[in-house]
Short mmCIF file of C-alpha atoms and ligand atoms in Angstrom, two decimals:
data_model
loop_
_atom_site.label_atom_id
_atom_site.label_comp_id
_atom_site.label_asym_id
_atom_site.label_seq_id
_atom_site.Cartn_x
_atom_site.Cartn_y
_atom_site.Cartn_z
CA MET A 149 -22.97 -15.21 3.70
CA ASN A 150 -24.80 -13.50 0.87
CA VAL A 151 -22.84 -13.93 -1.82
CA ILE A 152 -23.35 -11.06 -4.62
CA ASN A 153 -22.18 -11.75 -8.38
CA VAL A 154 -21.10 -8.58 -10.18
CA ASP A 155 -22.82 -7.54 -13.09
CA TYR A 156 -20.83 -7.13 -16.27
CA SER A 157 -23.36 -6.53 -18.60
CA THR A 158 -23.18 -2.60 -17.63
CA LYS A 159 -20.33 -0.24 -18.73
CA ILE A 160 -19.31 -0.42 -15.44
CA PRO A 161 -19.34 -3.44 -13.81
CA ASN A 162 -20.83 -3.35 -10.12
CA ASN A 163 -22.72 -5.07 -7.68
CA VAL A 164 -24.34 -2.04 -6.05
CA GLY A 165 -27.38 -1.89 -8.49
CA LEU A 166 -25.99 1.28 -10.43
CA THR A 167 -28.47 0.39 -13.31
CA GLU A 168 -31.09 1.78 -11.14
CA ASP A 169 -29.33 4.69 -9.46
CA ARG A 170 -29.30 6.77 -12.56
CA THR A 171 -27.69 10.02 -11.22
CA VAL A 172 -24.83 8.17 -9.87
CA LEU A 173 -24.37 6.15 -12.93
CA ARG A 174 -24.50 9.12 -14.96
CA ALA A 175 -21.78 10.85 -12.77
CA LEU A 176 -19.80 7.85 -13.00
CA GLU A 177 -19.87 7.53 -16.83
CA SER A 178 -18.87 11.07 -17.10
CA TRP A 179 -15.98 10.48 -14.88
CA HIS A 180 -14.65 7.33 -16.78
CA PRO A 181 -13.27 9.14 -19.98
CA GLY A 182 -10.87 11.47 -17.99
CA TYR A 183 -10.03 8.28 -16.09
CA ILE A 184 -9.44 6.12 -19.14
CA ASP A 185 -7.29 9.39 -20.23
CA TRP A 186 -5.25 9.13 -16.78
CA TRP A 187 -4.66 5.81 -17.39
CA LYS A 188 -3.36 6.14 -20.73
CA THR A 189 -0.80 8.86 -19.97
CA MET A 190 0.17 8.05 -16.41
CA GLY A 191 -0.42 4.37 -16.11
CA PRO A 192 2.25 1.62 -17.08
CA GLU A 193 4.51 3.21 -19.88
CA GLY A 194 4.58 1.49 -23.34
CA PHE A 195 2.37 -1.65 -22.53
CA GLN A 196 -1.07 -0.32 -23.13
CA GLU A 197 -1.55 -2.62 -26.18
CA ALA A 198 0.13 -5.80 -24.35
CA LEU A 199 -2.11 -8.69 -23.48
CA VAL A 200 -1.75 -9.20 -19.90
CA TYR A 201 -3.01 -12.48 -17.83
CA LEU A 202 -4.90 -10.31 -15.27
CA ARG A 203 -7.30 -11.34 -12.86
CA THR A 204 -10.66 -9.35 -12.78
CA ALA A 205 -12.98 -9.69 -9.71
CA VAL A 206 -16.54 -11.38 -10.79
CA SER A 207 -17.86 -11.99 -7.52
CA VAL A 208 -17.22 -10.67 -3.64
CA ASP A 209 -16.77 -14.33 -2.25
CA PRO A 210 -13.84 -14.60 -0.95
CA LYS A 211 -13.34 -17.87 -1.72
CA GLY A 212 -14.08 -17.69 -5.74
CA TRP A 213 -13.90 -13.87 -6.64
CA ALA A 214 -11.38 -13.62 -9.32
CA LYS A 215 -11.41 -14.94 -12.85
CA PHE A 216 -7.84 -14.88 -15.13
CA ASP A 217 -7.61 -14.08 -18.77
CA TYR A 218 -5.70 -11.99 -21.12
CA VAL A 219 -6.70 -8.23 -21.15
CA ARG A 220 -5.23 -5.15 -22.71
CA MET A 221 -5.11 -2.72 -19.65
CA PRO A 222 -6.95 0.02 -20.97
CA GLU A 223 -9.71 -2.65 -21.49
CA TYR A 224 -9.54 -3.73 -17.92
CA ARG A 225 -13.20 -3.75 -16.41
CA TRP A 226 -12.73 -1.44 -13.32
CA GLY A 227 -15.86 -1.86 -11.30
CA ILE A 228 -17.61 -1.00 -8.06
CA LEU A 229 -17.43 -3.94 -5.76
CA LEU A 230 -18.66 -3.86 -2.01
CA ALA A 231 -18.53 -6.92 0.30
CA PRO A 232 -21.76 -7.73 1.26
CA ALA A 233 -23.79 -5.90 3.85
CA GLU A 234 -23.69 -7.76 7.46
CA ASP A 235 -27.16 -7.73 8.73
CA GLY A 236 -27.78 -5.42 11.84
CA ARG A 237 -24.43 -4.42 11.81
CA LYS A 238 -23.59 -1.87 14.81
CA ILE A 239 -21.27 1.02 14.98
CA PRO A 240 -18.25 -0.87 16.55
CA PHE A 241 -16.37 2.20 18.69
CA GLY A 242 -16.76 5.76 19.63
CA ARG A 243 -19.46 7.89 21.01
CA HIS A 244 -22.08 6.24 18.74
CA TYR A 245 -20.89 2.68 20.12
CA GLY A 246 -23.64 0.10 19.73
CA GLU A 247 -25.99 2.16 17.38
CA PRO A 248 -27.25 0.99 14.13
CA VAL A 249 -24.47 1.88 11.47
CA TRP A 250 -25.24 4.77 9.01
CA GLN A 251 -26.06 3.94 5.31
CA GLU A 252 -26.11 7.90 4.70
CA VAL A 253 -23.20 10.25 5.60
CA PRO A 254 -23.96 12.05 9.08
CA GLY A 255 -24.23 15.64 8.30
CA GLU A 256 -22.15 16.50 11.15
CA TYR A 257 -19.16 14.21 10.13
CA ARG A 258 -19.51 15.39 6.51
CA ALA A 259 -16.60 17.17 5.98
CA MET A 260 -14.20 14.54 8.35
CA LEU A 261 -15.28 11.70 6.16
CA ARG A 262 -14.66 13.31 3.14
CA ARG A 263 -11.08 13.92 3.92
CA LEU A 264 -10.59 10.32 5.13
CA VAL A 265 -11.96 9.12 1.63
CA VAL A 266 -9.84 11.85 -0.64
CA ILE A 267 -6.70 11.14 1.32
CA GLN A 268 -7.22 6.93 0.66
CA GLY A 269 -8.51 7.86 -2.97
CA ASP A 270 -5.23 9.99 -3.68
CA THR A 271 -2.89 7.44 -2.75
CA GLU A 272 -4.18 4.81 -5.22
CA PRO A 273 -3.35 6.64 -8.72
CA ALA A 274 -0.11 8.26 -6.79
CA SER A 275 1.20 4.30 -6.85
CA VAL A 276 0.46 3.78 -10.27
CA GLU A 277 2.21 6.93 -11.31
CA GLN A 278 4.86 5.99 -9.17
CA GLN A 279 5.57 2.84 -10.97
CA ARG A 280 4.74 3.77 -14.56
CA HIS A 281 7.96 3.25 -15.76
CA LEU A 282 8.92 -0.16 -14.27
CA GLY A 283 7.59 -2.14 -17.30
CA LYS A 284 10.62 -1.36 -19.20
CA THR A 285 13.06 -2.98 -16.91
CA ALA A 286 11.10 -6.14 -15.67
CA PRO A 287 13.20 -8.88 -14.60
CA SER A 288 10.79 -11.17 -16.13
CA LEU A 289 7.09 -11.62 -17.73
CA TYR A 290 5.86 -13.06 -14.04
CA ASP A 291 7.26 -10.12 -12.61
CA LEU A 292 5.98 -7.48 -15.27
CA ARG A 293 2.62 -9.22 -15.06
CA ASN A 294 2.60 -8.56 -11.17
CA VAL A 295 3.37 -4.92 -11.33
CA PHE A 296 0.50 -4.80 -14.06
CA GLN A 297 -1.97 -6.59 -11.66
CA VAL A 298 -1.25 -4.16 -8.76
CA ASN A 299 -1.74 -1.32 -11.02
CA VAL A 300 -4.96 -2.18 -12.30
CA GLU A 301 -6.17 -2.95 -8.77
CA GLU A 302 -4.87 0.42 -7.44
CA GLY A 303 -7.03 1.74 -10.37
CA ARG A 304 -10.15 -0.02 -9.25
CA HIS A 305 -9.44 1.36 -5.75
CA LEU A 306 -9.55 4.76 -6.90
CA TRP A 307 -13.09 3.75 -8.41
CA ALA A 308 -14.11 2.38 -5.24
CA MET A 309 -13.35 5.74 -3.38
CA VAL A 310 -14.69 7.89 -6.25
CA TYR A 311 -17.84 5.96 -5.96
CA ILE A 312 -18.21 6.90 -2.31
CA LEU A 313 -17.49 10.50 -3.06
CA GLN A 314 -19.89 10.53 -6.25
CA LYS A 315 -22.93 8.72 -4.57
CA TYR A 316 -22.84 10.02 -1.01
CA PHE A 317 -21.02 13.80 -1.55
CA GLY A 318 -22.95 15.49 -4.31
CA ARG A 319 -21.36 18.40 -5.89
CA ASP A 320 -18.26 18.49 -3.69
CA GLY A 321 -17.97 14.64 -4.21
CA ARG A 322 -17.63 15.11 -8.34
CA GLU A 323 -15.33 17.85 -7.71
CA GLU A 324 -12.97 15.85 -5.48
CA ALA A 325 -13.39 12.83 -8.19
CA GLY A 326 -12.18 15.43 -10.82
CA GLU A 327 -9.08 16.53 -8.42
CA LEU A 328 -8.15 13.07 -7.64
CA LEU A 329 -7.42 12.84 -11.79
CA GLN A 330 -5.32 16.30 -11.60
CA ARG A 331 -2.95 15.64 -9.02
CA ARG A 332 0.45 13.82 -9.91
CA SER A 333 2.80 12.28 -7.97
CA GLY A 334 6.10 14.19 -7.44
CA SER A 335 4.67 17.34 -9.32
CA ALA A 336 5.84 20.70 -8.08
CA ASP A 337 2.35 22.39 -8.29
CA LYS A 338 -0.06 19.76 -7.70
CA PRO A 339 1.26 17.06 -5.65
CA ARG A 340 -0.19 13.97 -4.12
CA MET A 341 -1.17 14.55 -0.71
CA LEU A 342 0.89 12.17 1.35
CA GLY A 343 4.53 12.34 1.56
CA ALA A 344 5.75 8.89 0.68
CA PHE A 345 3.56 8.97 -2.83
CA ASN A 346 5.52 11.85 -4.16
CA GLU A 347 8.80 9.75 -3.89
CA ALA A 348 10.17 8.12 -7.03
CA THR A 349 9.95 4.33 -7.28
CA PRO A 350 13.50 4.43 -9.21
CA ASP A 351 13.89 0.40 -9.49
CA TRP A 352 12.22 -2.70 -8.86
CA LEU A 353 13.89 -3.30 -5.29
CA SER A 354 12.24 0.13 -4.60
CA PHE A 355 8.69 -1.56 -5.99
CA PHE A 356 9.11 -4.72 -3.92
CA MET A 357 10.02 -2.54 -0.82
CA PHE A 358 7.10 -0.05 -1.55
CA THR A 359 4.72 -2.87 -1.69
CA PHE A 360 5.82 -4.51 1.12
CA PHE A 361 5.74 -1.56 3.56
CA THR A 362 3.55 1.07 2.08
CA ASP A 363 0.92 -1.18 0.78
CA ARG A 364 1.05 -2.57 4.43
CA ASP A 365 0.28 1.06 5.73
CA GLY A 366 -2.45 0.87 3.06
CA LYS A 367 -3.51 -2.72 4.65
CA MET A 368 -3.54 -1.26 8.16
CA GLN A 369 -5.47 2.06 6.92
CA LEU A 370 -8.06 0.24 5.00
CA GLU A 371 -8.51 -2.23 7.94
CA SER A 372 -9.38 0.95 10.26
CA LEU A 373 -11.63 2.37 7.79
CA ALA A 374 -13.44 -1.07 7.39
CA GLN A 375 -14.64 -0.68 10.88
CA SER A 376 -16.17 2.77 10.03
CA GLY A 377 -19.73 3.07 11.12
CA PHE A 378 -20.26 4.57 7.77
CA ASP A 379 -21.13 1.20 6.48
CA PRO A 380 -20.50 1.90 2.56
CA LEU A 381 -17.08 2.56 3.50
CA SER A 382 -16.40 -0.18 5.39
CA ARG A 383 -18.17 -2.66 2.89
CA THR A 384 -15.80 -1.05 0.22
CA CYS A 385 -12.36 -1.29 2.39
CA ARG A 386 -13.49 -4.84 3.32
CA PHE A 387 -13.45 -5.79 -0.41
CA MET A 388 -10.28 -3.86 -1.14
CA LEU A 389 -8.35 -5.88 1.54
CA THR A 390 -9.15 -9.02 -0.56
CA GLU A 391 -7.11 -7.22 -3.46
CA GLU A 392 -4.45 -5.94 -1.30
CA ALA A 393 -3.26 -9.04 -0.05
CA HIS A 394 -1.75 -9.86 -3.35
CA HIS A 395 0.09 -6.58 -3.51
CA MET A 396 1.78 -7.29 -0.10
CA PHE A 397 2.68 -10.80 -1.37
CA VAL A 398 4.21 -9.17 -4.38
CA GLY A 399 6.38 -7.05 -2.18
CA GLU A 400 7.28 -10.02 0.35
CA THR A 401 7.97 -12.28 -2.56
CA GLY A 402 10.14 -9.94 -4.36
CA VAL A 403 12.41 -8.98 -1.60
CA GLY A 404 12.69 -12.89 -0.45
CA ARG A 405 13.68 -13.62 -4.06
CA ILE A 406 16.42 -11.18 -4.08
CA LEU A 407 17.51 -12.28 -0.71
CA GLN A 408 17.68 -15.74 -1.93
CA ARG A 409 19.71 -15.08 -4.82
CA THR A 410 22.25 -12.84 -3.40
CA CYS A 411 22.68 -15.33 -0.78
CA GLU A 412 23.18 -18.28 -3.14
CA ALA A 413 25.57 -16.39 -5.14
CA MET A 414 27.78 -15.39 -2.37
CA LYS A 415 27.93 -19.02 -1.37
CA GLN A 416 28.66 -20.22 -4.44
CA ALA A 417 31.54 -17.76 -4.97
CA GLY A 418 32.76 -18.63 -1.44
CA ILE A 419 32.14 -15.09 -0.28
CA GLU A 420 31.47 -15.23 3.66
CA ASP A 421 31.77 -11.44 4.43
CA VAL A 422 28.42 -9.74 3.84
CA HIS A 423 30.20 -6.54 4.05
CA ALA A 424 32.44 -7.40 1.15
CA ILE A 425 30.28 -5.28 -0.98
CA ASP A 426 32.49 -4.79 -4.10
CA LYS A 427 32.97 -8.53 -4.30
CA VAL A 428 29.09 -9.39 -4.22
CA ARG A 429 27.85 -6.52 -6.30
CA ALA A 430 30.78 -8.00 -9.14
CA LEU A 431 28.49 -11.29 -8.96
CA GLY A 432 25.55 -9.13 -10.58
CA VAL A 433 23.54 -9.31 -7.40
CA ILE A 434 22.56 -6.99 -4.64
CA ASP A 435 24.39 -7.08 -1.37
CA LEU A 436 22.70 -7.46 1.89
CA PRO A 437 23.67 -3.92 3.49
CA THR A 438 22.30 -2.42 0.63
CA MET A 439 19.09 -4.31 1.08
CA GLN A 440 19.15 -3.12 4.77
CA LYS A 441 19.69 0.61 3.47
CA LYS A 442 16.53 0.05 1.15
CA LEU A 443 14.40 -1.30 4.17
CA ASN A 444 15.47 1.81 6.27
CA LEU A 445 14.57 4.27 3.99
CA HIS A 446 10.92 2.63 2.81
CA TYR A 447 10.01 1.55 6.74
CA SER A 448 10.71 5.20 7.86
CA LEU A 449 8.78 6.90 4.81
CA SER A 450 5.74 4.48 5.57
CA LEU A 451 5.91 5.13 9.14
CA ASP A 452 5.42 8.97 8.21
CA LEU A 453 1.81 7.82 6.64
CA PHE A 454 0.57 7.30 10.27
CA GLY A 455 0.29 10.72 11.12
CA SER A 456 1.56 12.16 14.41
CA GLU A 457 1.61 9.92 17.36
CA VAL A 458 -0.79 11.92 19.29
CA SER A 459 -3.57 13.46 17.19
CA THR A 460 -6.54 15.37 17.37
CA ASN A 461 -7.64 14.31 13.99
CA ALA A 462 -7.51 10.76 14.75
CA ALA A 463 -9.10 11.24 18.15
CA ASN A 464 -12.26 13.08 16.35
CA SER A 465 -12.49 10.27 13.83
CA TYR A 466 -12.55 8.06 16.26
CA ASN A 467 -15.00 9.68 18.36
CA ALA A 468 -17.48 9.92 15.56
CA GLY A 469 -17.32 5.92 14.47
CA LEU A 470 -15.32 7.08 11.12
CA LYS A 471 -11.95 5.54 11.43
CA GLY A 472 -11.42 2.56 14.11
CA ARG A 473 -8.53 0.63 15.53
CA PHE A 474 -7.04 -2.48 13.78
CA GLN A 475 -9.24 -5.27 14.39
CA GLU A 476 -11.47 -3.19 16.53
CA THR A 477 -14.11 -5.72 16.99
CA LYS A 478 -11.55 -8.31 18.41
CA ILE A 479 -10.49 -5.77 21.25
CA GLU A 480 -12.14 -6.40 24.38
CA ASP A 481 -12.20 -2.63 26.32
CA ASP A 482 -15.41 -0.31 26.08
CA HIS A 483 -14.45 0.89 22.52
CA ARG A 484 -14.97 4.73 23.56
CA LEU A 485 -11.48 5.11 25.31
CA GLU A 486 -12.88 7.62 27.65
CA SER A 487 -10.31 6.96 30.27
CA SER A 488 -7.68 4.59 29.25
CA THR A 489 -4.40 5.50 28.05
CA TYR A 490 -1.82 4.25 25.60
CA PRO A 491 2.31 4.32 25.94
CA VAL A 492 3.57 6.43 23.25
CA LEU A 493 7.38 7.29 22.30
CA LYS A 494 7.99 10.90 22.63
CA LEU A 495 10.85 13.21 23.05
CA VAL A 496 11.37 14.18 26.62
CA ASP A 497 14.19 16.61 27.80
CA GLY A 498 16.45 15.39 24.64
CA GLU A 499 15.72 11.81 25.39
CA ILE A 500 13.50 9.12 23.67
CA LYS A 501 10.99 7.96 26.18
CA ARG A 502 7.64 5.94 26.42
CA VAL A 503 5.00 8.32 28.02
CA ASP A 504 1.20 7.57 28.61
CA GLU A 505 -1.18 9.33 26.77
CA PRO A 506 -5.01 8.93 26.43
CA ALA A 507 -5.69 6.09 24.27
CA LEU A 508 -8.33 8.54 22.07
CA THR A 509 -5.43 10.62 20.94
CA ALA A 510 -2.90 8.01 20.57
CA ILE A 511 -4.81 6.02 17.82
CA ASN A 512 -2.29 6.85 15.10
CA MET A 513 0.47 5.65 17.40
CA ARG A 514 -1.59 2.08 18.39
CA LEU A 515 -2.07 1.67 14.70
CA ARG A 516 1.55 2.19 13.99
CA ASP A 517 2.63 0.12 16.66
CA ASP A 518 0.19 -2.96 14.96
CA TYR A 519 2.05 -1.91 11.77
CA THR A 520 5.63 -2.19 13.30
CA ALA A 521 4.61 -5.85 14.56
CA ASP A 522 2.96 -6.90 11.09
CA CYS A 523 6.30 -5.75 9.44
CA GLN A 524 8.56 -7.37 11.76
CA ARG A 525 6.82 -10.68 10.99
CA GLY A 526 7.52 -10.49 7.81
CA LEU A 527 11.31 -9.57 8.34
CA ASP A 528 11.54 -12.74 10.35
CA ARG A 529 10.33 -14.80 7.43
CA TRP A 530 12.91 -12.78 5.08
CA SER A 531 15.79 -13.75 7.79
CA LYS A 532 14.54 -17.41 7.60
CA ILE A 533 15.48 -17.37 3.89
CA ILE A 534 19.19 -15.74 4.37
CA GLU A 535 19.11 -18.23 7.48
CA ARG A 536 18.57 -21.25 5.25
CA THR A 537 21.23 -20.56 2.71
CA GLY A 538 23.70 -20.50 5.73
CA VAL A 539 24.51 -17.00 5.50
CA ASP A 540 25.09 -14.71 8.49
CA PHE A 541 22.94 -11.60 8.33
CA LYS A 542 19.88 -10.43 9.89
CA LEU A 543 17.63 -7.63 8.73
CA LYS A 544 16.53 -5.15 11.29
CA LEU A 545 13.63 -2.61 11.37
CA PRO A 546 15.28 0.48 12.35
CA HIS A 547 14.05 2.88 15.48
CA VAL A 548 10.71 4.71 14.76
CA ALA A 549 12.75 7.93 15.26
CA PHE A 550 15.33 7.01 12.32
CA ASN A 551 14.64 9.49 9.33
CA ARG A 552 11.23 10.94 10.21
CA GLU A 553 9.42 13.93 8.56
CA ILE A 554 6.07 13.50 10.40
CA GLY A 555 5.34 13.48 14.09
CA GLU A 556 7.31 13.60 17.33
CA PHE A 557 10.62 12.97 15.55
CA ARG A 558 10.84 15.20 12.69
CA ASP A 559 12.93 17.94 14.02
CA ILE A 560 15.79 15.39 15.51
CA ASN A 561 18.20 12.90 13.73
CA ALA A 562 18.68 9.50 15.12
CA SER A 563 20.66 6.63 14.02
CA PRO A 564 18.72 3.15 13.01
CA ASP A 565 19.48 2.27 16.89
CA GLY A 566 17.61 5.12 18.38
CA GLN A 567 20.83 7.40 19.30
CA LEU A 568 20.02 10.84 19.12
CA LEU A 569 22.67 12.70 16.79
CA ASP A 570 23.66 16.29 16.10
CA ASP A 571 22.99 17.71 12.61
CA ALA A 572 26.94 17.33 11.74
CA SER A 573 27.06 13.68 12.86
CA TRP A 574 23.88 12.70 10.77
CA GLN A 575 25.39 14.34 7.77
CA ARG A 576 28.56 12.28 8.09
CA GLU A 577 26.76 9.13 9.13
CA LYS A 578 23.43 8.85 6.87
CA GLY A 579 25.33 7.22 3.96
CA LYS A 580 25.59 4.25 5.90
CA TRP A 581 21.93 3.87 6.61
CA LEU A 582 20.14 5.15 3.86
CA PRO A 583 20.79 4.37 0.13
CA SER A 584 23.33 6.70 -1.54
CA ALA A 585 23.36 7.91 -5.08
CA ALA A 586 26.06 5.15 -5.74
CA ASP A 587 23.98 2.57 -4.12
CA GLY A 588 21.11 3.71 -6.71
CA ASP A 589 23.41 3.83 -9.70
CA PHE A 590 24.51 0.14 -9.00
CA ILE A 591 20.59 -1.18 -8.63
CA ALA A 592 19.96 0.87 -11.69
CA SER A 593 22.88 -0.94 -13.72
CA LEU A 594 21.05 -4.21 -13.07
CA MET A 595 17.73 -3.20 -14.23
CA LYS A 596 17.97 -4.53 -17.39
CA PRO A 597 14.61 -6.10 -18.86
CA VAL A 598 14.23 -10.04 -19.33
CA ARG A 599 11.47 -10.76 -21.63
CA ASP A 600 12.04 -14.23 -22.59
CA ARG A 601 9.43 -17.01 -21.16
CA GLY A 602 10.55 -18.80 -17.94
CA GLN A 603 13.83 -16.53 -17.89
CA PHE A 604 14.71 -14.35 -15.01
CA ALA A 605 17.34 -11.79 -14.27
CA GLY A 606 20.30 -12.73 -12.47
CA TRP A 607 19.70 -10.39 -9.30
CA ILE A 608 16.48 -12.31 -8.59
CA ALA A 609 15.58 -15.77 -7.91
CA PRO A 610 12.44 -17.28 -9.62
CA PRO A 611 9.24 -17.81 -7.69
CA ARG A 612 8.39 -21.17 -6.06
CA VAL A 613 5.06 -21.35 -7.99
CA GLY A 614 3.43 -19.49 -10.77
CA ILE A 615 0.48 -16.96 -10.63
CA ASP A 616 -2.83 -19.02 -11.18
CA ASN A 617 -0.68 -22.07 -10.87
CA LYS A 618 0.74 -21.83 -14.04
CA PRO A 619 3.89 -23.24 -15.14
CA GLY A 620 7.36 -21.68 -15.13
CA ASP A 621 7.44 -20.89 -18.82
CA PHE A 622 3.82 -19.45 -18.72
CA GLU A 623 3.73 -16.30 -21.00
CA TYR A 624 2.26 -13.87 -18.61
CA VAL A 625 2.41 -11.06 -20.85
CA LYS A 626 1.98 -11.05 -24.53
CA LEU A 627 3.97 -8.04 -25.79
CA ALA A 628 2.47 -6.08 -28.96
CA ALA A 629 4.14 -6.78 -31.91
N1 BYC B 875 2.37 13.50 4.71
O1 BYC B 875 -3.18 14.67 13.01
P1 BYC B 875 -1.95 14.37 12.18
C1 BYC B 875 -2.75 3.22 0.50
C2 BYC B 875 -0.94 15.97 7.43
S1 BYC B 875 -1.84 4.16 1.99
C3 BYC B 875 1.58 14.61 4.45
O2 BYC B 875 -0.55 14.48 12.53
P2 BYC B 875 -3.78 12.62 11.00
C4 BYC B 875 -1.84 2.77 -0.38
C5 BYC B 875 -2.65 15.64 8.12
O3 BYC B 875 -3.07 15.41 6.55
C6 BYC B 875 -3.14 4.30 3.17
N2 BYC B 875 0.70 15.20 5.37
O4 BYC B 875 -2.22 12.99 11.07
C7 BYC B 875 -0.70 1.94 -0.33
C8 BYC B 875 -3.00 16.85 8.49
O5 BYC B 875 -3.14 17.84 7.60
P3 BYC B 875 -4.06 18.72 7.85
C9 BYC B 875 -3.86 5.69 2.73
C10 BYC B 875 0.48 14.65 6.25
O6 BYC B 875 -4.77 13.37 10.45
C11 BYC B 875 0.08 1.65 -1.49
C12 BYC B 875 -1.97 17.36 9.35
O7 BYC B 875 -0.41 16.83 8.86
N3 BYC B 875 -5.01 6.09 3.54
O8 BYC B 875 -3.83 2.87 0.70
O9 BYC B 875 -4.30 11.93 12.47
C13 BYC B 875 -0.55 1.89 -2.77
C14 BYC B 875 -1.65 16.91 10.75
O10 BYC B 875 -2.19 15.37 10.82
C15 BYC B 875 1.17 13.22 6.66
C16 BYC B 875 -5.21 6.53 4.59
O11 BYC B 875 -4.06 7.26 5.05
C17 BYC B 875 2.05 12.84 5.48
N4 BYC B 875 2.65 11.66 5.93
O12 BYC B 875 -3.28 11.10 10.21
C18 BYC B 875 -1.98 2.27 -2.95
C19 BYC B 875 -6.12 6.81 5.49
N5 BYC B 875 0.69 12.98 7.73
O13 BYC B 875 -5.58 18.06 7.61
C20 BYC B 875 -2.28 2.70 -2.04
C21 BYC B 875 -6.83 8.26 5.48
C22 BYC B 875 -0.25 13.68 8.09
O14 BYC B 875 -4.26 19.60 9.11
N6 BYC B 875 -6.16 9.08 6.29
N7 BYC B 875 -0.17 14.95 7.67
O15 BYC B 875 -4.08 19.81 6.58
C23 BYC B 875 -6.08 9.15 7.53
O16 BYC B 875 -6.55 8.45 8.33
C24 BYC B 875 -5.13 10.17 8.03
O17 BYC B 875 -5.40 11.63 7.25
C25 BYC B 875 -3.71 10.27 8.08
C26 BYC B 875 -3.10 11.24 8.96
C27 BYC B 875 -3.54 8.69 8.61
C28 BYC B 875 -3.03 10.30 6.56
#
């Protein structure tokens, strides 16, 4: 593979030859100050002067692409990085299957492509906004550094989409790039575009669940866009996926460390009954039923991000060759989906049933199924952590009809087992399945910052290894005096 090193001599680091591309360089340079303003006002609150041990991408070689150093976040070198072009790449699906990939936007698909890029771009700053207050209550310097790493990389992912908009979409693209800095997560007048990105991330458990479940939607969506016949989008998404892996690691290990700590504390105190919530909470750890409720919430919110199970939008972008399936090139079929079907869960005569739908319109459902399987593998790893401590409890993904706002099940109520419920029963029971205000208050009561090197809050176990193999007492963040 041709490894391209990143040019850091320019104001905007890049491996796309920006110095020779004066128009795009000028557009990006005039967008830059607005971005920095946004970062300073909407990025991590109270830590803009801190020195953070961050990785910065220096090449797009999967084996050695990052270097670690102390950086003040507003001085982070956000840049434009595309994975290397693949010689002779062909469009891997849709009606243009087998044709050479596009290096320019095909006119007939311009609006569709722009919408996909804008939606992807919108989620990136949204997550930074959602997480901006977390620094104040970080359970350790290690975790503090991790949230900041996630944040600067989401910032870079915004750059990635803004580059596509400004290079390939002219004036419209510049306007969209400006709008991306105007919308705000949770705002009443200018909210972010997708539901889960307007929800609060009130505490560190929510952050870990978000990076496990919602960043995993990010992975699935980026994987599908990485298949795109529009090659610059494919290349940018391929590199974003390299960064995304760390975000999911932060989520999975974060939840895993909480589970570990809770189970150890229960064992030490001789508590066998996982439902003895008050007794467990009195130990200063988060009880397992509350962990399950948080999981139910974040999984169901993230399922909504896949859109409707049956979607003509999804069929159109597949047909057009813009957004493919997860691991499209590894699937053995015609890659056109002209006559095949896919089983979709639907509400039929008041019952949830599997119905065969044309595979083309069921693209969202298929991606969501791939997502569920990926989530389940993570849950199995969490369950092993619990099992190893000897505590008898298994975490479960709720049914896909549970707590939905988008798609087939948005107008019904279902329990985590998939039983349909009337409104009154749902209102009565939902506190058993979703975090209540009291659960939130308890979790909030644990959120006290720990800032001494090598120390961790009592509700979370230390990680097994440090970032960049650093020792346990490494000063991941040097707080400003
Ligand atoms: N909230 O045919 P439909 C990430 C709208 S996360 C609000 O059902 P479609 C990250 C939809 O826009 C990945 N609205 O669905 C993670 C449409 O509206 P219009 C982000 C929604 O279009 C963590 C209408 O409903 N990337 O990267 O097939 C941290 C009917 O749409 C929602 C992408 O999502 C919702 N949840 O699929 C940081 C990839 N769902 O146009 C980052 C790009 C649907 O009729 N986006 N609607 O007004 C897409 O591929 C698709 O647009 C969607 C929706 C999968 C989002």
